[in-house]
CSV table of C-alpha atoms and ligand atoms in Angstrom, one decimal:
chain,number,residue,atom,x,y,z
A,736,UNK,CA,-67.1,49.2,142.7
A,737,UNK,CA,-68.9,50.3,145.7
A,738,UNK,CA,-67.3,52.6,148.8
A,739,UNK,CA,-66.8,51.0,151.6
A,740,UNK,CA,-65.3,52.7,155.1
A,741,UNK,CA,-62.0,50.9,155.9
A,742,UNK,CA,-61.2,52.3,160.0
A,743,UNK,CA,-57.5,51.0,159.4
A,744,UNK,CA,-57.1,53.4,156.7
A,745,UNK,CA,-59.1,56.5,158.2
A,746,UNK,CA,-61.1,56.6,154.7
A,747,UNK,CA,-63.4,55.2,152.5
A,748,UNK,CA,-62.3,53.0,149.6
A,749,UNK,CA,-63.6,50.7,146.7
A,750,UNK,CA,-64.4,47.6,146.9
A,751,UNK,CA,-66.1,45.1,144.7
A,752,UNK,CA,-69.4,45.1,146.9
A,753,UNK,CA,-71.3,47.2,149.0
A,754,UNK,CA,-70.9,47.0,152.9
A,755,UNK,CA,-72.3,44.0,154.5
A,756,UNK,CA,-71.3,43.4,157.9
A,757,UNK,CA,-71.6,40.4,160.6
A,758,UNK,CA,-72.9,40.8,164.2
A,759,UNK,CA,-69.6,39.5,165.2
A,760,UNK,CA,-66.1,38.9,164.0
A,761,UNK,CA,-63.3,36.6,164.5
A,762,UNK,CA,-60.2,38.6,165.8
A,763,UNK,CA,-57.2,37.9,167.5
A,764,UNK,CA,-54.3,39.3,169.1
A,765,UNK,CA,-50.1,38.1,168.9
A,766,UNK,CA,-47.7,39.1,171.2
A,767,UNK,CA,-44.7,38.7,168.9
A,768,UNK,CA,-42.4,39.9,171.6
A,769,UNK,CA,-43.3,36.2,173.0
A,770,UNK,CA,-42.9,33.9,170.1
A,771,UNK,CA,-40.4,30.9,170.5
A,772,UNK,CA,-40.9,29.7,166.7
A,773,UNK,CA,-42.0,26.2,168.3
A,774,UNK,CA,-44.3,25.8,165.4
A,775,UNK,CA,-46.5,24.1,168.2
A,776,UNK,CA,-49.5,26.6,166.3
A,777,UNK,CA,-47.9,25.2,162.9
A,778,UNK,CA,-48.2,21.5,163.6
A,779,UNK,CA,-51.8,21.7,165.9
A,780,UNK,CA,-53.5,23.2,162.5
A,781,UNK,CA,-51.7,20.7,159.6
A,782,UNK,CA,-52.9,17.4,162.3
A,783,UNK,CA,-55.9,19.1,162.5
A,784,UNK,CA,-57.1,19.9,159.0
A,785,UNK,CA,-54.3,19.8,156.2
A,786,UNK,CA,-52.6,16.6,156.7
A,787,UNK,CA,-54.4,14.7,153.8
A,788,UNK,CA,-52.7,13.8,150.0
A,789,UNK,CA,-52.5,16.8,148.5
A,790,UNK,CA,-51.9,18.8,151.3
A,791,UNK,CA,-48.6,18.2,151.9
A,792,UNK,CA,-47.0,22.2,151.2
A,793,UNK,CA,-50.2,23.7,152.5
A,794,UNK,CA,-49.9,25.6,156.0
A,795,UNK,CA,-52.9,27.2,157.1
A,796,UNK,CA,-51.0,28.2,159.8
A,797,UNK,CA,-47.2,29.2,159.8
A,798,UNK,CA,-44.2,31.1,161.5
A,799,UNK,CA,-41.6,32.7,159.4
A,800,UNK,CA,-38.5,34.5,160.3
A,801,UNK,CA,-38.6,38.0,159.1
A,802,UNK,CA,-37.5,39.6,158.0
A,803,UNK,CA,-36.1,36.9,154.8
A,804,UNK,CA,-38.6,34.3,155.7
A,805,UNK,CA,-41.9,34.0,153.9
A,806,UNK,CA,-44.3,31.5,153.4
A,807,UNK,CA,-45.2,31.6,149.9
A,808,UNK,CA,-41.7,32.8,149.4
A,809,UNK,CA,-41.2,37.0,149.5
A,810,UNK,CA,-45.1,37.0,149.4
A,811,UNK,CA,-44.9,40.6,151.1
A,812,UNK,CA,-42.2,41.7,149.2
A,813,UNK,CA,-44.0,40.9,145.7
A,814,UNK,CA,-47.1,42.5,147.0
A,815,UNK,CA,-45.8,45.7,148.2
A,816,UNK,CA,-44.1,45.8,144.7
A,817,UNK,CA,-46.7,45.5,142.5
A,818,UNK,CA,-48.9,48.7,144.9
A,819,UNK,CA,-45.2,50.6,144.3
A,820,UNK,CA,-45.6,49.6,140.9
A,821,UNK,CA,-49.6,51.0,140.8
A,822,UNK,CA,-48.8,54.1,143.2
A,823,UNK,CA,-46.1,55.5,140.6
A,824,UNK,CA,-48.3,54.8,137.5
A,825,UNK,CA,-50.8,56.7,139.1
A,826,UNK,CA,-48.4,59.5,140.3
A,827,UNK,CA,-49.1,59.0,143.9
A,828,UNK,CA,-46.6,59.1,146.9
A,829,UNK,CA,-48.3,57.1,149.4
A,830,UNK,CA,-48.5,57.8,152.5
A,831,UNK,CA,-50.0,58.5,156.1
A,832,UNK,CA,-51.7,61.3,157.0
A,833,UNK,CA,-52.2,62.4,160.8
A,834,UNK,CA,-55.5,63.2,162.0
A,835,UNK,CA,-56.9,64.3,165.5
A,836,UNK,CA,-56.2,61.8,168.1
A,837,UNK,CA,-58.9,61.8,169.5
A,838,UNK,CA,-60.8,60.5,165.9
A,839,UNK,CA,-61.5,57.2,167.2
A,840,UNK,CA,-62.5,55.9,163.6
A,841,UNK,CA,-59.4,56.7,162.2
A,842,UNK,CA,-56.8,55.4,164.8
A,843,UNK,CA,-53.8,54.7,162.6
A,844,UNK,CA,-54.5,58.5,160.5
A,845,UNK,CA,-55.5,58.4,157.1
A,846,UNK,CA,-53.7,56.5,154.2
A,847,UNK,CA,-53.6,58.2,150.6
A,848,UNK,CA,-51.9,55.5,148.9
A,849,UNK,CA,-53.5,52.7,146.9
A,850,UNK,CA,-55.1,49.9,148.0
A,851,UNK,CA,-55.1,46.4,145.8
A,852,UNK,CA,-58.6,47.1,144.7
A,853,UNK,CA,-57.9,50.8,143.8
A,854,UNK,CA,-54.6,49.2,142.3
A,855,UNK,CA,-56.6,46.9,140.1
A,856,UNK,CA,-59.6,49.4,139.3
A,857,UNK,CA,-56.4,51.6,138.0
A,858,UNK,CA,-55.5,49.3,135.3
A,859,UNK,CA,-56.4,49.6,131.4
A,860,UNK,CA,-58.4,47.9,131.1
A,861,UNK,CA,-59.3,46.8,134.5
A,862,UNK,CA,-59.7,43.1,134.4
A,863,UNK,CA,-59.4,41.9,138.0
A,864,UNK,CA,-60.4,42.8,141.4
A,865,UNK,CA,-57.6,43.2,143.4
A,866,UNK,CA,-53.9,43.1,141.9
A,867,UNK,CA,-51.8,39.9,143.0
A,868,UNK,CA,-50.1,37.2,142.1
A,869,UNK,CA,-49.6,33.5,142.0
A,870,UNK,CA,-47.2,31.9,143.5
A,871,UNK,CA,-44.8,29.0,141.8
A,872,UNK,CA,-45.2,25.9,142.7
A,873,UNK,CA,-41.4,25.6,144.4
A,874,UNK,CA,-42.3,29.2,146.5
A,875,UNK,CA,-44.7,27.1,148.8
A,876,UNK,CA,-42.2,24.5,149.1
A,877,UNK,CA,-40.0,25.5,151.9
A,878,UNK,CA,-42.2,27.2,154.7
A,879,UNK,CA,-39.4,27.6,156.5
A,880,UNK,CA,-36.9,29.0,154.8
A,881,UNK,CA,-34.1,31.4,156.2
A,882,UNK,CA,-36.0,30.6,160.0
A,883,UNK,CA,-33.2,32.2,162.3
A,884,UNK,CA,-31.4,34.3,160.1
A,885,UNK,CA,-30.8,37.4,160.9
A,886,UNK,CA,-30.8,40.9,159.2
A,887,UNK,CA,-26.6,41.5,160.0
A,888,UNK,CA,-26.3,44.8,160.6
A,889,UNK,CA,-23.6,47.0,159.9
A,890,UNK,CA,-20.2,46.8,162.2
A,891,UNK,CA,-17.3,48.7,161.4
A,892,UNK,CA,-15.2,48.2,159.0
A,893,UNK,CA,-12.5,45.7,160.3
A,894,UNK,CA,-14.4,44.9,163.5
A,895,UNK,CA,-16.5,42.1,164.4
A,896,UNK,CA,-18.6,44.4,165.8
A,897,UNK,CA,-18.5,43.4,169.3
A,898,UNK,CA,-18.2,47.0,170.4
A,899,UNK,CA,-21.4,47.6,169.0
A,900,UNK,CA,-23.4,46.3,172.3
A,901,UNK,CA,-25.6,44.9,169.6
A,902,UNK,CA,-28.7,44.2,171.7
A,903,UNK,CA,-29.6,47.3,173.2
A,904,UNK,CA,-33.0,48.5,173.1
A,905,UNK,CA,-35.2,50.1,171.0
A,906,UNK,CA,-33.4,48.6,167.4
A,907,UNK,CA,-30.7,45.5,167.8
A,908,UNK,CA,-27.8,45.8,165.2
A,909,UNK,CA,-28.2,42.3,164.2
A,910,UNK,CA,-32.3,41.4,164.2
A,911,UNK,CA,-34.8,38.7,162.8
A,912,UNK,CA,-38.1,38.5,164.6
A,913,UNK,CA,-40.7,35.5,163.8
A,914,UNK,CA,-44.4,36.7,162.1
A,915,UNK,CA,-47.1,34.2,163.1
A,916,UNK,CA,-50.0,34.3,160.1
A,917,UNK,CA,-53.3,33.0,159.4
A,918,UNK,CA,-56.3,34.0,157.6
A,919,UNK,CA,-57.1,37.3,158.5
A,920,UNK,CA,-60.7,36.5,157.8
A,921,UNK,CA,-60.4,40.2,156.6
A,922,UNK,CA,-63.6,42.4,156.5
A,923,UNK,CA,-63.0,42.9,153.0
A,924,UNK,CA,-61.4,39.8,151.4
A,925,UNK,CA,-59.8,40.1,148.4
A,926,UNK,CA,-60.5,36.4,148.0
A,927,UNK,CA,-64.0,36.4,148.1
A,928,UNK,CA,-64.0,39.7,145.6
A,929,UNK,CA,-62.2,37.5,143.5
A,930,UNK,CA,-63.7,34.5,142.8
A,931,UNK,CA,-65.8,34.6,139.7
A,932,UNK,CA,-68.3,31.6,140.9
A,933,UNK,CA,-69.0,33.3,144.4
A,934,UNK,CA,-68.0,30.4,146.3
A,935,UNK,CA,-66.3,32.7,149.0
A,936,UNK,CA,-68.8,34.1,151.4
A,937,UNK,CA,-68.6,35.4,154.9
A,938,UNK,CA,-70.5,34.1,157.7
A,939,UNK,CA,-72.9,36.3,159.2
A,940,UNK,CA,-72.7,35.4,162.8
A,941,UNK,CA,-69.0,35.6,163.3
A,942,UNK,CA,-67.2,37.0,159.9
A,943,UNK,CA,-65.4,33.7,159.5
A,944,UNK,CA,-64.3,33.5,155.3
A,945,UNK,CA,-65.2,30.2,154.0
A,946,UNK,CA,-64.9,28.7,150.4
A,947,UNK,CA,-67.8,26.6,149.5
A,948,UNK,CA,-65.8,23.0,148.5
A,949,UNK,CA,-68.7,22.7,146.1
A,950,UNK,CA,-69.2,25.6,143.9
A,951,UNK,CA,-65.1,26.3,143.5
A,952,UNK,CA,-64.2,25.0,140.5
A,953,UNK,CA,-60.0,25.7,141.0
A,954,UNK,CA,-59.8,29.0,139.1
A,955,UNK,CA,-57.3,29.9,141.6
A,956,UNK,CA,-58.4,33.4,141.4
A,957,UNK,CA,-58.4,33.2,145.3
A,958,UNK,CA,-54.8,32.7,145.6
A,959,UNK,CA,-53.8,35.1,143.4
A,960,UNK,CA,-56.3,38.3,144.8
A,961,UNK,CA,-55.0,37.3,148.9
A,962,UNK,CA,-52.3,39.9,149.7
A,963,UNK,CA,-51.5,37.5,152.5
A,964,UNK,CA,-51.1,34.4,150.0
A,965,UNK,CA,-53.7,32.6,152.7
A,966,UNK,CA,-55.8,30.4,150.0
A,967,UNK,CA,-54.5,27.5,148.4
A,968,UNK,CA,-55.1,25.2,145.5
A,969,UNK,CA,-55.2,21.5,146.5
A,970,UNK,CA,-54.2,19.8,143.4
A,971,UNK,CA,-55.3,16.0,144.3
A,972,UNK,CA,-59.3,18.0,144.6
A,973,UNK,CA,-58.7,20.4,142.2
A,974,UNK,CA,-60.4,23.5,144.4
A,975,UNK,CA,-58.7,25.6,146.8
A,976,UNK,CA,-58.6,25.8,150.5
A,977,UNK,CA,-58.1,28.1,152.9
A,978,UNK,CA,-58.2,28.5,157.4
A,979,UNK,CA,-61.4,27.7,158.3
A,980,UNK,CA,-61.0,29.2,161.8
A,981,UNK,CA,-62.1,25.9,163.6
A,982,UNK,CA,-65.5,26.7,163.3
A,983,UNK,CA,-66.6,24.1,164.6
A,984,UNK,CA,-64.7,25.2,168.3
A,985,UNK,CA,-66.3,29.1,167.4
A,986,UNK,CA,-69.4,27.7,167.4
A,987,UNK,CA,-69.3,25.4,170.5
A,988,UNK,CA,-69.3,21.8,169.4
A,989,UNK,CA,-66.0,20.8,170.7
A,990,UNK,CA,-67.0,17.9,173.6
A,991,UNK,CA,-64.3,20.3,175.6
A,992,UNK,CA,-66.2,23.4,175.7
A,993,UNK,CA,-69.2,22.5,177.3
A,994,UNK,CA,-70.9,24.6,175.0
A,995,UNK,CA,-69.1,27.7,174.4
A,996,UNK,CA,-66.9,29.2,171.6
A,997,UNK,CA,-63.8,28.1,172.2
A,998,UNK,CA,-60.5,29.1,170.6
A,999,UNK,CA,-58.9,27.6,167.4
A,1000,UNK,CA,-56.3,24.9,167.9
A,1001,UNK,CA,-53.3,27.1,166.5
A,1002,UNK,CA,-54.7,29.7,169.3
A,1003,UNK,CA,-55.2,27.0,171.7
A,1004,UNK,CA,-51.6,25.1,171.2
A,1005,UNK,CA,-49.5,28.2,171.6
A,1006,UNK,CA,-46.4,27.2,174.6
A,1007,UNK,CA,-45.5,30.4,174.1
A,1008,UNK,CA,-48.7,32.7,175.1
A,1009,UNK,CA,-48.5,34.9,172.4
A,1010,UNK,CA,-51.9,34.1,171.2
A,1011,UNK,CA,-55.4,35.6,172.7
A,1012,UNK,CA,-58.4,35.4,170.4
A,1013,UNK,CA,-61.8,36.4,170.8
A,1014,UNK,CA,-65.1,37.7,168.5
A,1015,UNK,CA,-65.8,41.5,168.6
A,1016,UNK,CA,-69.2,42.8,169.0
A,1017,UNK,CA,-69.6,45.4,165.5
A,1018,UNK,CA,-72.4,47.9,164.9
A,1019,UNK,CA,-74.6,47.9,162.1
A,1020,UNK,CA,-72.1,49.9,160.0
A,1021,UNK,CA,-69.4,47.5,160.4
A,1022,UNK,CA,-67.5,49.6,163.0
A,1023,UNK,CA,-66.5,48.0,166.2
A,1024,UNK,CA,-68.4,48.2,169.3
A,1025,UNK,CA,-67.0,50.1,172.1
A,1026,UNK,CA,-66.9,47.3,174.5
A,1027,UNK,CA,-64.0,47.9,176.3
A,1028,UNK,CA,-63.8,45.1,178.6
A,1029,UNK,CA,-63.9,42.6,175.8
A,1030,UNK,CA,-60.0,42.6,176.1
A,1031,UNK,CA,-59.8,42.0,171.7
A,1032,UNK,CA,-61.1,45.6,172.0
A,1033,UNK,CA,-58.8,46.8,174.6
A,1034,UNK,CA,-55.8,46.1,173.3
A,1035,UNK,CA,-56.6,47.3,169.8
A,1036,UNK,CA,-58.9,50.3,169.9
A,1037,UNK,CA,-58.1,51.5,173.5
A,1038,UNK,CA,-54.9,50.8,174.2
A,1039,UNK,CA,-53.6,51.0,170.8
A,1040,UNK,CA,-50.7,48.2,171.8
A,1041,UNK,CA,-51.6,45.4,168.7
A,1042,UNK,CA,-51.5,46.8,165.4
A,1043,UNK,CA,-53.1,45.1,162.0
A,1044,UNK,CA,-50.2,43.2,159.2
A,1045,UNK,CA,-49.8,45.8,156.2
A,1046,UNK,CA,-53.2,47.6,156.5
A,1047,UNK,CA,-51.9,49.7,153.2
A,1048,UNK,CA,-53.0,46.8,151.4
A,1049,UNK,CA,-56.9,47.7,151.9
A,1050,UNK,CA,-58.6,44.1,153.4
A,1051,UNK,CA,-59.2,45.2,156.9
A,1052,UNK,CA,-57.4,42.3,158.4
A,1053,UNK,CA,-58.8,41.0,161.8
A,1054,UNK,CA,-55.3,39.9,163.2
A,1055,UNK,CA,-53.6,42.4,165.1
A,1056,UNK,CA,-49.9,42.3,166.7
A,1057,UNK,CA,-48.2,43.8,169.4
A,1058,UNK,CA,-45.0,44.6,167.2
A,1059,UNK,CA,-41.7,43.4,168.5
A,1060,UNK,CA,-39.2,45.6,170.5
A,1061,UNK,CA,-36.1,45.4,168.7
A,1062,UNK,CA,-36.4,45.5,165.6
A,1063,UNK,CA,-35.6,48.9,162.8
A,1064,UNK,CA,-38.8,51.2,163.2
A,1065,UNK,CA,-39.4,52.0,159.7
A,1066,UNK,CA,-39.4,48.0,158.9
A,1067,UNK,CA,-42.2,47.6,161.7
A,1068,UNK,CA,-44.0,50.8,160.2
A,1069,UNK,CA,-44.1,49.4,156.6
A,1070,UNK,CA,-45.7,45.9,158.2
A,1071,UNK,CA,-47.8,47.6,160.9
A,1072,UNK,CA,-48.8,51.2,159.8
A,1073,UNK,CA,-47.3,54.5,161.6
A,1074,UNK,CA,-48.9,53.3,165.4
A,1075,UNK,CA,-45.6,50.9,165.9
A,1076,UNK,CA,-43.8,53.8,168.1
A,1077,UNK,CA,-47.2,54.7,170.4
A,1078,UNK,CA,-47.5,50.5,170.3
A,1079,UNK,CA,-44.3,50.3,172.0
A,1080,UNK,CA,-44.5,52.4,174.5
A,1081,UNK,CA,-47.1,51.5,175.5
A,1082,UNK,CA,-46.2,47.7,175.6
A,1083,UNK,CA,-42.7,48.8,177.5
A,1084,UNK,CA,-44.3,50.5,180.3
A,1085,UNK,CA,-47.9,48.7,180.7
A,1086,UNK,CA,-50.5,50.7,182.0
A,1087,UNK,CA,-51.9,48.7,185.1
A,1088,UNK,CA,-55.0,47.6,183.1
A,1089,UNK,CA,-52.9,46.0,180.1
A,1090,UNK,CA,-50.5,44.4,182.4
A,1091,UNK,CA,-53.6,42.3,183.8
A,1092,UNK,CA,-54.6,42.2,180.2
A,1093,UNK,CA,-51.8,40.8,178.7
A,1094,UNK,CA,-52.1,37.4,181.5
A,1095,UNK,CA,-54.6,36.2,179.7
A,1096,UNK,CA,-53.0,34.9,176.4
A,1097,UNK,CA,-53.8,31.6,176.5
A,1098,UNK,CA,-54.9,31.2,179.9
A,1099,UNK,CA,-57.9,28.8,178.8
A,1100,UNK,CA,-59.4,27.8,175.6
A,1101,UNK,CA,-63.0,29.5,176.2
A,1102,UNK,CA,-63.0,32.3,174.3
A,1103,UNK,CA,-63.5,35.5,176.8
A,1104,UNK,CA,-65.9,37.8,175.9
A,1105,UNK,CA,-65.3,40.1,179.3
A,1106,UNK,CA,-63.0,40.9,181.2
A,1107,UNK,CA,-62.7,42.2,185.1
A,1108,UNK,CA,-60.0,43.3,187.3
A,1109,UNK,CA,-59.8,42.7,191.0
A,1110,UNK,CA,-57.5,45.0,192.3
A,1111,UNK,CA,-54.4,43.7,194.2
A,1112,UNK,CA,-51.3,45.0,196.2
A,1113,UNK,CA,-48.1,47.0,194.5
A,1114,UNK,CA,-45.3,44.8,194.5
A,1115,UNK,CA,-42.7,46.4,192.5
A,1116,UNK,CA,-41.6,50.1,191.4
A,1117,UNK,CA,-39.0,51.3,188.7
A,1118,UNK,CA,-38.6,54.1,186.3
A,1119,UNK,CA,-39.1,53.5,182.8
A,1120,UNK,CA,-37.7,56.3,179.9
A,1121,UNK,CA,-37.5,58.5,182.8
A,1122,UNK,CA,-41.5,58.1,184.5
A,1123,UNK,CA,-42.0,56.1,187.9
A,1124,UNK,CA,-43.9,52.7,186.5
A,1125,UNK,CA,-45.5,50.4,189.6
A,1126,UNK,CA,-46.4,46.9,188.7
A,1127,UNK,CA,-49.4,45.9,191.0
A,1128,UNK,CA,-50.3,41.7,191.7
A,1129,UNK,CA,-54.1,42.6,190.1
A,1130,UNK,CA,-56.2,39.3,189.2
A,1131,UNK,CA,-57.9,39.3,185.9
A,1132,UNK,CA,-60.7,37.6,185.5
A,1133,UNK,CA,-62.1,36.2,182.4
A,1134,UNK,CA,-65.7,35.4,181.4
A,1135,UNK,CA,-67.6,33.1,178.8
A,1136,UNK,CA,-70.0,34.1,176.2
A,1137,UNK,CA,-72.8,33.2,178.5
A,1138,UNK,CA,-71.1,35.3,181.0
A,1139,UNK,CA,-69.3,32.8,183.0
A,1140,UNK,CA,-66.4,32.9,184.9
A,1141,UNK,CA,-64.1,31.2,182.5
A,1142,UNK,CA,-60.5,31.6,184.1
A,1143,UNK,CA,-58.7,33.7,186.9
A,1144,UNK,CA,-55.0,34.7,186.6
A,1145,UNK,CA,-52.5,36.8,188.6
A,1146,UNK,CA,-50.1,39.1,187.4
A,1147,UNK,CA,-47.5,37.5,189.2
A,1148,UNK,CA,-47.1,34.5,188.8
A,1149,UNK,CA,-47.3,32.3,192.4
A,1150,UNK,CA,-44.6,30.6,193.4
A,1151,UNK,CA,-45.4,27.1,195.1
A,1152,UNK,CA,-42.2,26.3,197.3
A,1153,UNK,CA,-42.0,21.8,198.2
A,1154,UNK,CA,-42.1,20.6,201.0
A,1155,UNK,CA,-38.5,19.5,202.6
A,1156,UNK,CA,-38.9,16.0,202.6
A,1157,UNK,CA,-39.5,16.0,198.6
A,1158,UNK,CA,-37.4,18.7,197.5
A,1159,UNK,CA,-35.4,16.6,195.2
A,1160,UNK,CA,-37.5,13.9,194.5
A,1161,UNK,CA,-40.6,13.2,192.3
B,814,LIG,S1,-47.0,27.9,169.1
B,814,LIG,FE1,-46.9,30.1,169.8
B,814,LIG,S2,-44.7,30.3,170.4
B,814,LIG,FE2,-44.8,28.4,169.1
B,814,LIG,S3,-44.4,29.2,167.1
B,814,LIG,FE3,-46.6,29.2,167.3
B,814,LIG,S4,-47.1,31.3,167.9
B,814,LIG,FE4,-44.9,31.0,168.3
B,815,LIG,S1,-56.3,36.8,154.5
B,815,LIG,FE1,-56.6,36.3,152.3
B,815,LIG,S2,-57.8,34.3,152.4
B,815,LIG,FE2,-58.0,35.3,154.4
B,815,LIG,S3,-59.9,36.5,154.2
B,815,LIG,FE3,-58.2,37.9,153.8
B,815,LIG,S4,-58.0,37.8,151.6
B,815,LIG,FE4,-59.2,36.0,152.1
């Protein structure tokens, strides 16, 4: 085991191999606040690459209601057992520990609890890398399952509860929110420190986690390491499978994107506009750039607004989310880490910046590697939690890798009013 420095953890962990970072990596951002649980994202990815025999319960890409739904079945549930189950062997009480705010490596504090690989290194006598498990064949049957259902809350005693006013703000009584997942492409993949024939690797220019089709041989060690259950055995092959990341969009060769990198079809589909993804610039030591205008950056290490799914469990996702308003706080902390409250606020009263930010979600598929803001007029003041908030009509504008101006949005959205004549017809 080698130490590694994990920023979403504020610490240095072990890992089955020493740091080796890309010059890029492949990152993105959810709004979950925005989700309609189209499965638009769902459907782009299977017609794209998992639509095949042998494919048929594989879902590179889903949406599951949470907090009941789960795609494999309870995969976080069983995951966050099994590090409980390693934490009190070990007699530790997980948990996160502030540091100075200002500690820009350490944004989230600093987590004293296991991670999967210090979870597996703890076992006598250790004989895997990362503890996991794998999934049954029926718990990858039903990606789907309990979509809509809510958590019910707790009305009083022979009421229906209606007195309740169960949608207020900040937690709803009753609440389900939908989690959007993919591949992290993690900077540490337990999938790749897995597999015994090395057929995982991760690509140098843009940190993109492949299996190589030829050297796996279906040990399925893969889908047993990913604490996000994200590689797949495809039984009609016999080798597993996992996101690709549309690479072939990344690197330019879509006829589209005259080209540039352009964002994956799941990214690209989205009705909703939740989705904004993008490649972050990282230093030698794996830590990211500051490059503030690259709006990936922004969102997650300036702003703080999109947070990365269970960073206890020690991978370094890539995917971060802006966590949704209503739901219990400690729930979002478990999934998100202890930035959900400063997340929040921060997406409830925009700074003027993020506002413009936040209009690019899937305002073209080029991927935007910078980001500008023309300054526009105020056309709207309130007071949010008690602080005057303005909302200004700022234009952001977005530009390609090669520096290109790749699209232009307003905040506000214009309004084109018909002419009389052809009010009501088409
Ligand atoms: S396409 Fe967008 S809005 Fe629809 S389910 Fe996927 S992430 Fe949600
Ligand atoms: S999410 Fe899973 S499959 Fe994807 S890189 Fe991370 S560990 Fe590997």
């Amino acid at each position: 085991m080698a130490d590694v420095r994990n920023w979403q953890l504020g610490r240095t962990m072990s890992y089955p191999y020493p740091e080796s970072h890309p010059d890029r990596q492949f990152a993105f951002v959810f709004n979950i606040n925005r989700c309609i649980a189209c499965q638009t994202c769902s459907m782009a990815c299977k017609s794209t690459w998992t639509f095949s025999k042998g494919q048929e319960s594989m879902w590179w890409n889903n949406v599951e209601t949470k907090p009941y739904g789960g795609y494999p079945r309870h995969w976080d549930v069983k995951v966050l057992e099994l590090l409980d189950e390693a934490n009190s062997k070990a007699g530790v009480e997980p948990s996160w520990q502030p540091t100075a705010a200002a500690d820009r490596e350490s944004p989230y504090g600093s987590y004293d609890g296991m991670t999967i690989f210090e979870a597996a290194a703890a076992e006598t006598p250790p004989v895997r890398q990362a503890v996991g498990y794998q999934p049954a064949q029926d718990e990858w049957s039903a990606p789907n399952i309990f979509e809509d259902v809510p958590h019910p809350g707790r009305p009083a005693p022979g009421s229906l509860g209606l007195e309740q006013d169960g949608a207020q703000l900040p937690e709803h009584v009753a609440w389900f929110f939908y989690l959007q997942r993919l591949c992290n492409h993690c900077t540490y993949p337990a999938c790749l420190a897995a597999c015994p024939r090395k057929a995982i690797y991760k690509r140098p220019e843009d940190g993109i986690v492949l299996i190589d089709q030829a050297r796996c041989r279906g040990y399925r060690k893969c889908v047993e390491a990913c604490p996000y259950k994200k590689s797949m055995y495809r039984p009609t092959t016999r080798v597993s499978e996992k996101c690709v990341a549309c690479y072939p969009r990344i690197e330019g060769h879509d006829p589209l994107s005259d080209g540039m990198p352009m964002e994956t079809r799941c990214m690209s589909a989205c009705p909703g506009k939740i989705r904004l993804q993008g490649l972050v610039a990282l230093d030698a030591d794996g830590s990211w750039a500051d490059d503030p205008q690259n709006p990936i950056v922004f969102m997650v290490r300036h702003e703080k607004v999109a947070l990365p799914l269970y960073p206890q469990f020690g991978t370094e996702p890539n995917g971060f989310y802006i966590p949704p308003r209503w739901a219990p706080r400690d729930y979002l902390v478990q999934m998100f880490g202890p930035g959900v409250d400063e997340a929040l606020a921060r997406y409830r009263a925009p700074s003027r910046e993020l506002l413009a930010v936040l209009q690019l979600f899937r305002a073209t598929q080029k991927i935007i590697f910078r980001f500008e803001i023309e300054e526009g007029p105020k056309v709207f003041e309130t007071e949010i939690d008690g602080k005057p908030w303005s909302m200004y009509d700022d234009t952001v504008i977005g530009f390609d890798q090669q520096g290109r101006e790749a699209v232009r949005v307003r905040v506000e959205e214009p309004i084109y009013q018909r002419p009389a004549p052809r009010v009501n017809s088409i």
